[in-house]
Amino acid sequence: MRLLVLDQFSDAGGAQQCLLELLPAIRERGWKALVALAGAGELFARIGALGFDTARVECGPYKSLMDTARFLAGMPTLAWQIRGLAERIDADLVYINGPRLLPAAAMAGIRVPVLFHSHSYLFSGMARKLAGISLRRLDAWVVGSCRFVAEPWQPFVRPERVSVIYNGVVEPALVGQAVPPARGSHIGCMGRIAAEKGQREFLVAASLIHRALPGCRFSIYGAPLFSDAAAIQYDADVRAAAAGLPVEFQGWVTDIYTALAELDLVLVPSAPHEATTRVILEAFAAGVPVIAFRSGGIPEVVEDGRTGWLAGSAEEMARLAIELFTGDPARFAAVASAARESWAHSFTLERWHRQVLEAMERATASGTTLPPRPPGPRPR
């Protein structure tokens, strides 16, 4: 199979990490892929090191799908690039890893099946409507990372072409024994620095935990990505709010399991539109207990009280953490063990690879029902 892979970013966010982990499985199948990315980030080098050709497409940066007239004005050029890249590799399938590329793909007149991998929730409004109309025009297949993420696309895509495939994560080299330490605890928050990841809410919980358990220390792992001015300002605000608390800013980490090995508990105070967030699955695999907000798709992967805990606020999150560290250690260990079993049953990387590649094969076997269209001239 020959794939044209499109991503709207070339910085390493969660969806891009998924792509990096999918490419070796594509290579093992003997498939060929051309990976086209927007921007000038580190993914070009990392994908090249995996043995795949890369290309650059013009898409952004934008704050949202409908960022002023620049997005609309740039679509003809992006469409022409996508069509040219599909022809260059003689693609059997176009795999789209971000919604900003959908309108241009629909405009491109590509004559092969399209699979859109939806990793995050797109708010209702013109952005979702434009992406949805594009999916309908493409007669696309959709893979959602959870039911919460997949549901908005159902009005635009044939029911049999929408599937949910939960993310998978690699197994850590070592799994520690989850036992609350006798003296203090190390509590972490992991993910890119952005309002939707909830670092400010983490600090609220950290302050309450610190008052009750002064020996606890806290770490925030991550950095603002995608050259987003709002995220950079949010990072500054978070650092200012952390003044006076025993909080360390660890920056972006490439080896998540080395970081998790230093933690006794992970807090995930994500915004209501969060998907399932990879760090929960990574904490499950590493045997580190998780307390997360009841946000978006998170309740689809965390069974409250058995594989982790769900909270409705920073205050409830803090209360659960305090009870955890002052209560029966056996409960702490039992939840960590159940979470590890949940990962082994449902969230391994091998299972994710298999299901995503099967979805690609189904889409390719379907062919396309779109009427033929002329290729059109190159934009000026």
mmCIF file of C-alpha atoms in Angstrom:
data_model
loop_
_atom_site.group_PDB
_atom_site.id
_atom_site.type_symbol
_atom_site.label_atom_id
_atom_site.label_comp_id
_atom_site.label_asym_id
_atom_site.label_seq_id
_atom_site.Cartn_x
_atom_site.Cartn_y
_atom_site.Cartn_z
ATOM 1 C CA MET A 1 0.000 0.000 0.000
ATOM 2 C CA ARG A 2 1.123 3.555 -0.735
ATOM 3 C CA LEU A 3 0.051 6.259 1.707
ATOM 4 C CA LEU A 4 0.037 10.016 1.637
ATOM 5 C CA VAL A 5 0.135 11.071 5.298
ATOM 6 C CA LEU A 6 -0.849 14.652 6.126
ATOM 7 C CA ASP A 7 -0.394 16.457 9.443
ATOM 8 C CA GLN A 8 -1.214 20.076 10.252
ATOM 9 C CA PHE A 9 1.757 20.416 12.646
ATOM 10 C CA SER A 10 5.412 19.448 12.717
ATOM 11 C CA ASP A 11 5.904 20.017 16.457
ATOM 12 C CA ALA A 12 5.530 17.023 18.773
ATOM 13 C CA GLY A 13 2.049 17.239 20.274
ATOM 14 C CA GLY A 14 -0.079 14.241 21.235
ATOM 15 C CA ALA A 15 -1.473 13.541 17.754
ATOM 16 C CA GLN A 16 1.984 13.880 16.264
ATOM 17 C CA GLN A 17 3.405 11.435 18.828
ATOM 18 C CA CYS A 18 0.739 8.980 17.713
ATOM 19 C CA LEU A 19 1.899 9.438 14.132
ATOM 20 C CA LEU A 20 5.538 8.841 15.098
ATOM 21 C CA GLU A 21 4.518 5.602 16.794
ATOM 22 C CA LEU A 22 2.356 4.474 13.859
ATOM 23 C CA LEU A 23 4.997 4.895 11.165
ATOM 24 C CA PRO A 24 7.197 1.940 12.248
ATOM 25 C CA ALA A 25 4.152 -0.346 12.045
ATOM 26 C CA ILE A 26 3.467 0.959 8.529
ATOM 27 C CA ARG A 27 7.063 0.189 7.603
ATOM 28 C CA GLU A 28 6.819 -3.330 9.080
ATOM 29 C CA ARG A 29 3.832 -4.016 6.819
ATOM 30 C CA GLY A 30 6.010 -3.155 3.842
ATOM 31 C CA TRP A 31 3.869 -0.147 2.990
ATOM 32 C CA LYS A 32 5.308 3.030 1.540
ATOM 33 C CA ALA A 33 4.417 6.468 2.904
ATOM 34 C CA LEU A 34 5.122 10.080 2.036
ATOM 35 C CA VAL A 35 4.599 12.296 5.093
ATOM 36 C CA ALA A 36 3.659 15.940 4.480
ATOM 37 C CA LEU A 37 3.726 18.373 7.407
ATOM 38 C CA ALA A 38 3.075 22.065 7.976
ATOM 39 C CA GLY A 39 5.648 24.307 9.627
ATOM 40 C CA ALA A 40 9.331 23.638 10.188
ATOM 41 C CA GLY A 41 9.382 21.615 13.410
ATOM 42 C CA GLU A 42 11.392 18.684 14.678
ATOM 43 C CA LEU A 43 9.131 16.047 13.162
ATOM 44 C CA PHE A 44 10.760 16.406 9.748
ATOM 45 C CA ALA A 45 14.055 15.071 11.127
ATOM 46 C CA ARG A 46 12.443 12.434 13.336
ATOM 47 C CA ILE A 47 10.287 11.062 10.503
ATOM 48 C CA GLY A 48 13.239 11.126 8.135
ATOM 49 C CA ALA A 49 15.230 9.097 10.676
ATOM 50 C CA LEU A 50 12.486 6.446 10.516
ATOM 51 C CA GLY A 51 13.173 6.060 6.803
ATOM 52 C CA PHE A 52 10.228 7.991 5.336
ATOM 53 C CA ASP A 53 10.240 10.782 2.780
ATOM 54 C CA THR A 54 8.817 14.093 3.968
ATOM 55 C CA ALA A 55 7.390 17.174 2.299
ATOM 56 C CA ARG A 56 6.228 20.576 3.519
ATOM 57 C CA VAL A 57 2.745 21.936 2.972
ATOM 58 C CA GLU A 58 1.427 25.444 3.563
ATOM 59 C CA CYS A 59 -1.037 25.350 6.435
ATOM 60 C CA GLY A 60 -0.717 27.949 9.166
ATOM 61 C CA PRO A 61 0.134 28.768 11.760
ATOM 62 C CA TYR A 62 -3.455 29.518 12.715
ATOM 63 C CA LYS A 63 -5.166 29.703 16.072
ATOM 64 C CA SER A 64 -8.151 27.797 14.738
ATOM 65 C CA LEU A 65 -9.505 26.260 11.564
ATOM 66 C CA MET A 66 -11.128 29.548 10.525
ATOM 67 C CA ASP A 67 -8.358 31.986 11.446
ATOM 68 C CA THR A 68 -9.421 35.075 9.446
ATOM 69 C CA ALA A 69 -9.206 35.130 5.687
ATOM 70 C CA ARG A 70 -5.683 33.707 5.538
ATOM 71 C CA PHE A 71 -6.901 30.164 5.929
ATOM 72 C CA LEU A 72 -9.476 30.452 3.157
ATOM 73 C CA ALA A 73 -7.105 32.323 0.874
ATOM 74 C CA GLY A 74 -4.456 29.627 1.292
ATOM 75 C CA MET A 75 -6.715 26.664 0.573
ATOM 76 C CA PRO A 76 -6.259 26.574 -3.233
ATOM 77 C CA THR A 77 -2.485 26.401 -2.863
ATOM 78 C CA LEU A 78 -2.726 23.741 -0.173
ATOM 79 C CA ALA A 79 -5.193 21.767 -2.320
ATOM 80 C CA TRP A 80 -2.803 21.886 -5.245
ATOM 81 C CA GLN A 81 0.031 20.663 -2.992
ATOM 82 C CA ILE A 82 -2.042 17.765 -1.658
ATOM 83 C CA ARG A 83 -3.099 16.687 -5.146
ATOM 84 C CA GLY A 84 0.499 16.846 -6.361
ATOM 85 C CA LEU A 85 1.798 14.812 -3.427
ATOM 86 C CA ALA A 86 -0.897 12.153 -3.882
ATOM 87 C CA GLU A 87 0.085 11.846 -7.547
ATOM 88 C CA ARG A 88 3.797 11.813 -6.669
ATOM 89 C CA ILE A 89 3.452 8.691 -4.517
ATOM 90 C CA ASP A 90 0.534 7.246 -6.526
ATOM 91 C CA ALA A 91 -1.348 7.004 -3.239
ATOM 92 C CA ASP A 92 -3.808 4.214 -2.436
ATOM 93 C CA LEU A 93 -4.979 6.098 0.657
ATOM 94 C CA VAL A 94 -4.713 9.604 2.072
ATOM 95 C CA TYR A 95 -4.399 9.550 5.870
ATOM 96 C CA ILE A 96 -5.176 12.939 7.440
ATOM 97 C CA ASN A 97 -3.985 13.523 11.014
ATOM 98 C CA GLY A 98 -5.562 16.938 11.644
ATOM 99 C CA PRO A 99 -8.845 18.705 10.744
ATOM 100 C CA ARG A 100 -7.321 21.860 9.258
ATOM 101 C CA LEU A 101 -6.261 19.891 6.201
ATOM 102 C CA LEU A 102 -9.722 18.519 5.404
ATOM 103 C CA PRO A 103 -11.129 21.463 3.379
ATOM 104 C CA ALA A 104 -8.092 21.578 1.116
ATOM 105 C CA ALA A 105 -8.171 17.798 0.673
ATOM 106 C CA ALA A 106 -11.827 18.075 -0.379
ATOM 107 C CA MET A 107 -10.899 20.831 -2.839
ATOM 108 C CA ALA A 108 -7.945 18.864 -4.238
ATOM 109 C CA GLY A 109 -10.006 16.411 -6.277
ATOM 110 C CA ILE A 110 -7.951 13.411 -5.109
ATOM 111 C CA ARG A 111 -9.353 10.163 -6.492
ATOM 112 C CA VAL A 112 -8.431 7.777 -3.651
ATOM 113 C CA PRO A 113 -10.043 6.962 -0.280
ATOM 114 C CA VAL A 114 -9.409 9.305 2.659
ATOM 115 C CA LEU A 115 -9.160 8.326 6.319
ATOM 116 C CA PHE A 116 -9.315 11.118 8.894
ATOM 117 C CA HIS A 117 -7.880 10.323 12.340
ATOM 118 C CA SER A 118 -9.634 12.560 14.859
ATOM 119 C CA HIS A 119 -7.569 12.914 18.041
ATOM 120 C CA SER A 120 -9.292 15.893 19.628
ATOM 121 C CA TYR A 121 -12.704 17.458 20.014
ATOM 122 C CA LEU A 122 -13.597 20.205 17.557
ATOM 123 C CA PHE A 123 -16.080 22.722 18.933
ATOM 124 C CA SER A 124 -19.380 23.299 17.166
ATOM 125 C CA GLY A 125 -19.535 26.246 14.800
ATOM 126 C CA MET A 126 -18.135 27.102 11.402
ATOM 127 C CA ALA A 127 -14.881 25.213 11.960
ATOM 128 C CA ARG A 128 -16.642 21.914 12.629
ATOM 129 C CA LYS A 129 -19.201 22.511 9.879
ATOM 130 C CA LEU A 130 -16.516 23.201 7.275
ATOM 131 C CA ALA A 131 -14.538 20.127 8.332
ATOM 132 C CA GLY A 132 -17.721 18.019 8.345
ATOM 133 C CA ILE A 133 -18.812 19.163 4.891
ATOM 134 C CA SER A 134 -15.319 18.298 3.680
ATOM 135 C CA LEU A 135 -15.603 14.802 5.144
ATOM 136 C CA ARG A 136 -18.954 14.344 3.415
ATOM 137 C CA ARG A 137 -17.562 15.562 0.093
ATOM 138 C CA LEU A 138 -14.617 13.178 0.437
ATOM 139 C CA ASP A 139 -16.916 10.304 1.479
ATOM 140 C CA ALA A 140 -14.225 9.800 4.092
ATOM 141 C CA TRP A 141 -13.592 7.224 6.769
ATOM 142 C CA VAL A 142 -13.125 8.502 10.341
ATOM 143 C CA VAL A 143 -11.255 7.018 13.276
ATOM 144 C CA GLY A 144 -11.929 8.742 16.603
ATOM 145 C CA SER A 145 -9.629 8.343 19.587
ATOM 146 C CA CYS A 146 -12.746 8.004 21.782
ATOM 147 C CA ARG A 147 -16.530 8.160 21.457
ATOM 148 C CA PHE A 148 -16.542 11.775 22.658
ATOM 149 C CA VAL A 149 -14.267 12.801 19.774
ATOM 150 C CA ALA A 150 -15.949 10.664 17.115
ATOM 151 C CA GLU A 151 -19.533 11.688 17.823
ATOM 152 C CA PRO A 152 -19.446 15.182 16.203
ATOM 153 C CA TRP A 153 -18.555 13.658 12.815
ATOM 154 C CA GLN A 154 -21.473 11.227 12.671
ATOM 155 C CA PRO A 155 -23.863 13.659 10.900
ATOM 156 C CA PHE A 156 -21.352 14.012 8.078
ATOM 157 C CA VAL A 157 -20.060 10.463 7.589
ATOM 158 C CA ARG A 158 -21.796 7.190 6.782
ATOM 159 C CA PRO A 159 -22.261 5.244 10.060
ATOM 160 C CA GLU A 160 -20.259 2.244 8.908
ATOM 161 C CA ARG A 161 -17.315 4.514 8.174
ATOM 162 C CA VAL A 162 -16.931 5.884 11.724
ATOM 163 C CA SER A 163 -15.007 3.826 14.275
ATOM 164 C CA VAL A 164 -13.494 4.394 17.715
ATOM 165 C CA ILE A 165 -9.959 3.182 18.347
ATOM 166 C CA TYR A 166 -8.549 4.095 21.741
ATOM 167 C CA ASN A 167 -4.899 5.092 21.778
ATOM 168 C CA GLY A 168 -2.211 2.635 22.744
ATOM 169 C CA VAL A 169 1.108 3.280 24.438
ATOM 170 C CA VAL A 170 4.340 1.388 24.600
ATOM 171 C CA GLU A 171 5.203 -0.685 27.664
ATOM 172 C CA PRO A 172 7.775 0.850 30.043
ATOM 173 C CA ALA A 173 11.029 -0.996 30.600
ATOM 174 C CA LEU A 174 10.390 -1.151 34.349
ATOM 175 C CA VAL A 175 7.207 -0.969 36.407
ATOM 176 C CA GLY A 176 7.582 0.081 40.022
ATOM 177 C CA GLN A 177 5.523 -1.093 42.974
ATOM 178 C CA ALA A 178 2.842 1.502 43.739
ATOM 179 C CA VAL A 179 3.196 2.191 47.451
ATOM 180 C CA PRO A 180 2.748 5.661 49.019
ATOM 181 C CA PRO A 181 6.136 6.846 50.323
ATOM 182 C CA ALA A 182 6.583 7.226 54.045
ATOM 183 C CA ARG A 183 7.844 10.783 53.776
ATOM 184 C CA GLY A 184 6.048 13.058 51.396
ATOM 185 C CA SER A 185 4.985 12.315 47.887
ATOM 186 C CA HIS A 186 5.866 13.526 44.409
ATOM 187 C CA ILE A 187 2.809 14.578 42.397
ATOM 188 C CA GLY A 188 2.978 15.497 38.718
ATOM 189 C CA CYS A 189 1.012 17.089 35.900
ATOM 190 C CA MET A 190 2.140 16.160 32.371
ATOM 191 C CA GLY A 191 1.319 17.577 28.946
ATOM 192 C CA ARG A 192 1.838 20.593 26.758
ATOM 193 C CA ILE A 193 1.407 23.874 28.586
ATOM 194 C CA ALA A 194 -2.030 25.095 27.508
ATOM 195 C CA ALA A 195 -5.222 26.155 29.247
ATOM 196 C CA GLU A 196 -7.045 22.999 28.160
ATOM 197 C CA LYS A 197 -4.462 20.852 29.975
ATOM 198 C CA GLY A 198 -5.305 22.554 33.278
ATOM 199 C CA GLN A 199 -1.971 23.511 34.800
ATOM 200 C CA ARG A 200 -3.661 26.388 36.703
ATOM 201 C CA GLU A 201 -6.159 23.920 38.185
ATOM 202 C CA PHE A 202 -3.242 21.660 39.096
ATOM 203 C CA LEU A 203 -1.762 24.512 41.109
ATOM 204 C CA VAL A 204 -5.051 25.000 42.954
ATOM 205 C CA ALA A 205 -5.041 21.329 43.909
ATOM 206 C CA ALA A 206 -1.315 21.465 44.761
ATOM 207 C CA SER A 207 -1.865 24.377 47.124
ATOM 208 C CA LEU A 208 -4.604 22.505 49.010
ATOM 209 C CA ILE A 209 -2.572 19.292 49.160
ATOM 210 C CA HIS A 210 0.491 21.214 50.367
ATOM 211 C CA ARG A 211 -1.468 22.726 53.240
ATOM 212 C CA ALA A 212 -2.574 19.297 54.430
ATOM 213 C CA LEU A 213 0.635 17.420 53.558
ATOM 214 C CA PRO A 214 3.573 19.877 53.660
ATOM 215 C CA GLY A 215 6.041 17.170 52.697
ATOM 216 C CA CYS A 216 4.548 16.761 49.217
ATOM 217 C CA ARG A 217 6.350 18.197 46.219
ATOM 218 C CA PHE A 218 5.000 18.880 42.764
ATOM 219 C CA SER A 219 6.266 18.880 39.174
ATOM 220 C CA ILE A 220 4.832 20.258 35.955
ATOM 221 C CA TYR A 221 6.166 18.551 32.833
ATOM 222 C CA GLY A 222 5.633 20.149 29.442
ATOM 223 C CA ALA A 223 6.089 23.260 27.331
ATOM 224 C CA PRO A 224 3.921 25.501 25.138
ATOM 225 C CA LEU A 225 3.847 24.171 21.572
ATOM 226 C CA PHE A 226 2.813 25.155 18.053
ATOM 227 C CA SER A 227 4.166 28.753 18.375
ATOM 228 C CA ASP A 228 0.919 29.669 20.107
ATOM 229 C CA ALA A 229 1.116 33.133 21.696
ATOM 230 C CA ALA A 230 -1.796 32.313 24.008
ATOM 231 C CA ALA A 231 -0.022 29.182 25.269
ATOM 232 C CA ILE A 232 3.191 31.128 25.840
ATOM 233 C CA GLN A 233 1.284 33.719 27.881
ATOM 234 C CA TYR A 234 -0.492 30.943 29.770
ATOM 235 C CA ASP A 235 2.892 29.385 30.589
ATOM 236 C CA ALA A 236 4.025 32.698 32.075
ATOM 237 C CA ASP A 237 0.793 32.961 34.082
ATOM 238 C CA VAL A 238 1.215 29.431 35.444
ATOM 239 C CA ARG A 239 4.783 30.119 36.531
ATOM 240 C CA ALA A 240 3.692 33.291 38.294
ATOM 241 C CA ALA A 241 0.857 31.454 40.059
ATOM 242 C CA ALA A 242 3.290 28.782 41.278
ATOM 243 C CA ALA A 243 5.300 31.284 43.326
ATOM 244 C CA GLY A 244 5.546 30.134 46.925
ATOM 245 C CA LEU A 245 4.606 26.529 46.197
ATOM 246 C CA PRO A 246 7.064 23.582 46.065
ATOM 247 C CA VAL A 247 6.572 23.235 42.305
ATOM 248 C CA GLU A 248 9.315 22.458 39.779
ATOM 249 C CA PHE A 249 8.928 23.077 36.060
ATOM 250 C CA GLN A 250 10.614 20.145 34.351
ATOM 251 C CA GLY A 251 10.119 21.236 30.721
ATOM 252 C CA TRP A 252 9.286 18.902 27.856
ATOM 253 C CA VAL A 253 10.383 15.307 28.386
ATOM 254 C CA THR A 254 10.944 12.830 25.570
ATOM 255 C CA ASP A 255 11.113 9.791 27.869
ATOM 256 C CA ILE A 256 7.767 9.884 29.652
ATOM 257 C CA TYR A 257 8.453 6.721 31.643
ATOM 258 C CA THR A 258 11.618 8.103 33.201
ATOM 259 C CA ALA A 259 9.528 11.015 34.431
ATOM 260 C CA LEU A 260 6.713 8.754 35.644
ATOM 261 C CA ALA A 261 9.230 6.665 37.579
ATOM 262 C CA GLU A 262 9.846 9.740 39.745
ATOM 263 C CA LEU A 263 6.156 10.258 40.534
ATOM 264 C CA ASP A 264 3.794 8.745 43.082
ATOM 265 C CA LEU A 265 0.628 10.237 41.620
ATOM 266 C CA VAL A 266 -0.448 11.942 38.380
ATOM 267 C CA LEU A 267 -3.149 14.622 38.339
ATOM 268 C CA VAL A 268 -4.959 15.245 35.036
ATOM 269 C CA PRO A 269 -7.101 18.417 35.411
ATOM 270 C CA SER A 270 -8.078 18.650 31.741
ATOM 271 C CA ALA A 271 -10.702 20.990 30.289
ATOM 272 C CA PRO A 272 -14.196 19.676 29.394
ATOM 273 C CA HIS A 273 -13.286 19.144 25.725
ATOM 274 C CA GLU A 274 -10.330 16.817 26.413
ATOM 275 C CA ALA A 275 -10.193 13.506 24.563
ATOM 276 C CA THR A 276 -8.617 10.666 26.559
ATOM 277 C CA THR A 277 -5.093 12.120 26.942
ATOM 278 C CA ARG A 278 -2.146 9.781 26.445
ATOM 279 C CA VAL A 279 -0.596 10.475 29.854
ATOM 280 C CA ILE A 280 -3.398 8.555 31.581
ATOM 281 C CA LEU A 281 -2.651 5.450 29.523
ATOM 282 C CA GLU A 282 1.098 5.892 30.087
ATOM 283 C CA ALA A 283 0.532 6.195 33.839
ATOM 284 C CA PHE A 284 -1.604 3.033 33.699
ATOM 285 C CA ALA A 285 1.231 1.196 31.941
ATOM 286 C CA ALA A 286 3.782 2.466 34.472
ATOM 287 C CA GLY A 287 1.640 1.553 37.482
ATOM 288 C CA VAL A 288 1.303 5.159 38.682
ATOM 289 C CA PRO A 289 -2.145 6.067 40.079
ATOM 290 C CA VAL A 290 -4.164 8.793 38.353
ATOM 291 C CA ILE A 291 -6.744 11.315 39.536
ATOM 292 C CA ALA A 292 -8.366 13.033 36.546
ATOM 293 C CA PHE A 293 -11.176 15.449 35.872
ATOM 294 C CA ARG A 294 -14.422 13.971 34.564
ATOM 295 C CA SER A 295 -13.717 15.651 31.215
ATOM 296 C CA GLY A 296 -14.570 14.724 27.633
ATOM 297 C CA GLY A 297 -13.498 11.194 26.838
ATOM 298 C CA ILE A 298 -11.583 10.578 30.085
ATOM 299 C CA PRO A 299 -14.431 8.615 31.753
ATOM 300 C CA GLU A 300 -14.259 6.223 28.788
ATOM 301 C CA VAL A 301 -10.805 5.009 29.925
ATOM 302 C CA VAL A 302 -10.808 5.609 33.712
ATOM 303 C CA GLU A 303 -13.114 3.404 35.778
ATOM 304 C CA ASP A 304 -13.701 5.549 38.849
ATOM 305 C CA GLY A 305 -12.452 3.911 42.041
ATOM 306 C CA ARG A 306 -11.023 0.869 40.256
ATOM 307 C CA THR A 307 -8.403 1.979 37.710
ATOM 308 C CA GLY A 308 -8.179 5.587 38.907
ATOM 309 C CA TRP A 309 -10.277 8.374 40.340
ATOM 310 C CA LEU A 310 -12.465 10.979 38.667
ATOM 311 C CA ALA A 311 -12.968 14.442 40.142
ATOM 312 C CA GLY A 312 -15.259 17.327 39.277
ATOM 313 C CA SER A 313 -13.036 20.136 40.547
ATOM 314 C CA ALA A 314 -9.527 20.956 41.752
ATOM 315 C CA GLU A 315 -10.851 20.895 45.312
ATOM 316 C CA GLU A 316 -12.238 17.381 44.904
ATOM 317 C CA MET A 317 -9.005 16.314 43.222
ATOM 318 C CA ALA A 318 -7.020 17.587 46.218
ATOM 319 C CA ARG A 319 -9.342 15.841 48.679
ATOM 320 C CA LEU A 320 -8.972 12.525 46.859
ATOM 321 C CA ALA A 321 -5.179 12.879 46.807
ATOM 322 C CA ILE A 322 -5.029 13.637 50.532
ATOM 323 C CA GLU A 323 -7.257 10.652 51.320
ATOM 324 C CA LEU A 324 -5.099 8.479 49.102
ATOM 325 C CA PHE A 325 -1.843 9.381 50.818
ATOM 326 C CA THR A 326 -3.253 9.183 54.334
ATOM 327 C CA GLY A 327 -5.395 6.082 53.848
ATOM 328 C CA ASP A 328 -4.838 2.375 53.476
ATOM 329 C CA PRO A 329 -1.764 1.706 51.273
ATOM 330 C CA ALA A 330 -3.457 -1.444 49.978
ATOM 331 C CA ARG A 331 -6.094 0.669 48.207
ATOM 332 C CA PHE A 332 -3.366 2.699 46.520
ATOM 333 C CA ALA A 333 -1.639 -0.466 45.280
ATOM 334 C CA ALA A 334 -4.880 -2.162 44.198
ATOM 335 C CA VAL A 335 -5.910 0.729 41.940
ATOM 336 C CA ALA A 336 -2.437 0.929 40.388
ATOM 337 C CA SER A 337 -2.533 -2.818 39.710
ATOM 338 C CA ALA A 338 -6.004 -2.616 38.141
ATOM 339 C CA ALA A 339 -4.864 0.273 35.955
ATOM 340 C CA ARG A 340 -1.885 -1.737 34.773
ATOM 341 C CA GLU A 341 -4.206 -4.650 33.904
ATOM 342 C CA SER A 342 -6.492 -2.246 32.028
ATOM 343 C CA TRP A 343 -3.526 -1.066 29.952
ATOM 344 C CA ALA A 344 -2.451 -4.645 29.175
ATOM 345 C CA HIS A 345 -5.970 -5.583 28.052
ATOM 346 C CA SER A 346 -7.079 -2.471 26.164
ATOM 347 C CA PHE A 347 -4.365 0.129 25.592
ATOM 348 C CA THR A 348 -1.197 -1.551 24.341
ATOM 349 C CA LEU A 349 0.625 -0.102 21.365
ATOM 350 C CA GLU A 350 0.395 -3.409 19.525
ATOM 351 C CA ARG A 351 -3.409 -3.459 19.790
ATOM 352 C CA TRP A 352 -3.589 0.162 18.592
ATOM 353 C CA HIS A 353 -1.289 -0.545 15.640
ATOM 354 C CA ARG A 354 -3.351 -3.535 14.569
ATOM 355 C CA GLN A 355 -6.690 -1.726 14.725
ATOM 356 C CA VAL A 356 -5.505 1.437 12.952
ATOM 357 C CA LEU A 357 -3.842 -0.538 10.152
ATOM 358 C CA GLU A 358 -6.989 -2.619 9.763
ATOM 359 C CA ALA A 359 -9.001 0.612 9.460
ATOM 360 C CA MET A 360 -6.614 1.765 6.728
ATOM 361 C CA GLU A 361 -7.059 -1.520 4.875
ATOM 362 C CA ARG A 362 -10.865 -1.291 5.083
ATOM 363 C CA ALA A 363 -10.801 2.243 3.721
ATOM 364 C CA THR A 364 -8.477 1.302 0.880
ATOM 365 C CA ALA A 365 -10.553 -1.731 -0.056
ATOM 366 C CA SER A 366 -13.658 0.458 -0.292
ATOM 367 C CA GLY A 367 -12.353 2.460 -3.215
ATOM 368 C CA THR A 368 -14.040 5.815 -3.809
ATOM 369 C CA THR A 369 -17.575 6.645 -4.849
ATOM 370 C CA LEU A 370 -16.842 10.245 -5.759
ATOM 371 C CA PRO A 371 -17.521 11.351 -9.332
ATOM 372 C CA PRO A 372 -14.456 12.162 -11.425
ATOM 373 C CA ARG A 373 -13.235 15.758 -11.383
ATOM 374 C CA PRO A 374 -10.679 17.510 -13.554
ATOM 375 C CA PRO A 375 -7.358 18.225 -11.828
ATOM 376 C CA GLY A 376 -7.561 21.994 -12.321
ATOM 377 C CA PRO A 377 -4.719 24.460 -12.847
ATOM 378 C CA ARG A 378 -1.976 25.229 -10.374
ATOM 379 C CA PRO A 379 -2.893 28.236 -8.171
ATOM 380 C CA ARG A 380 -1.041 31.438 -8.899
#
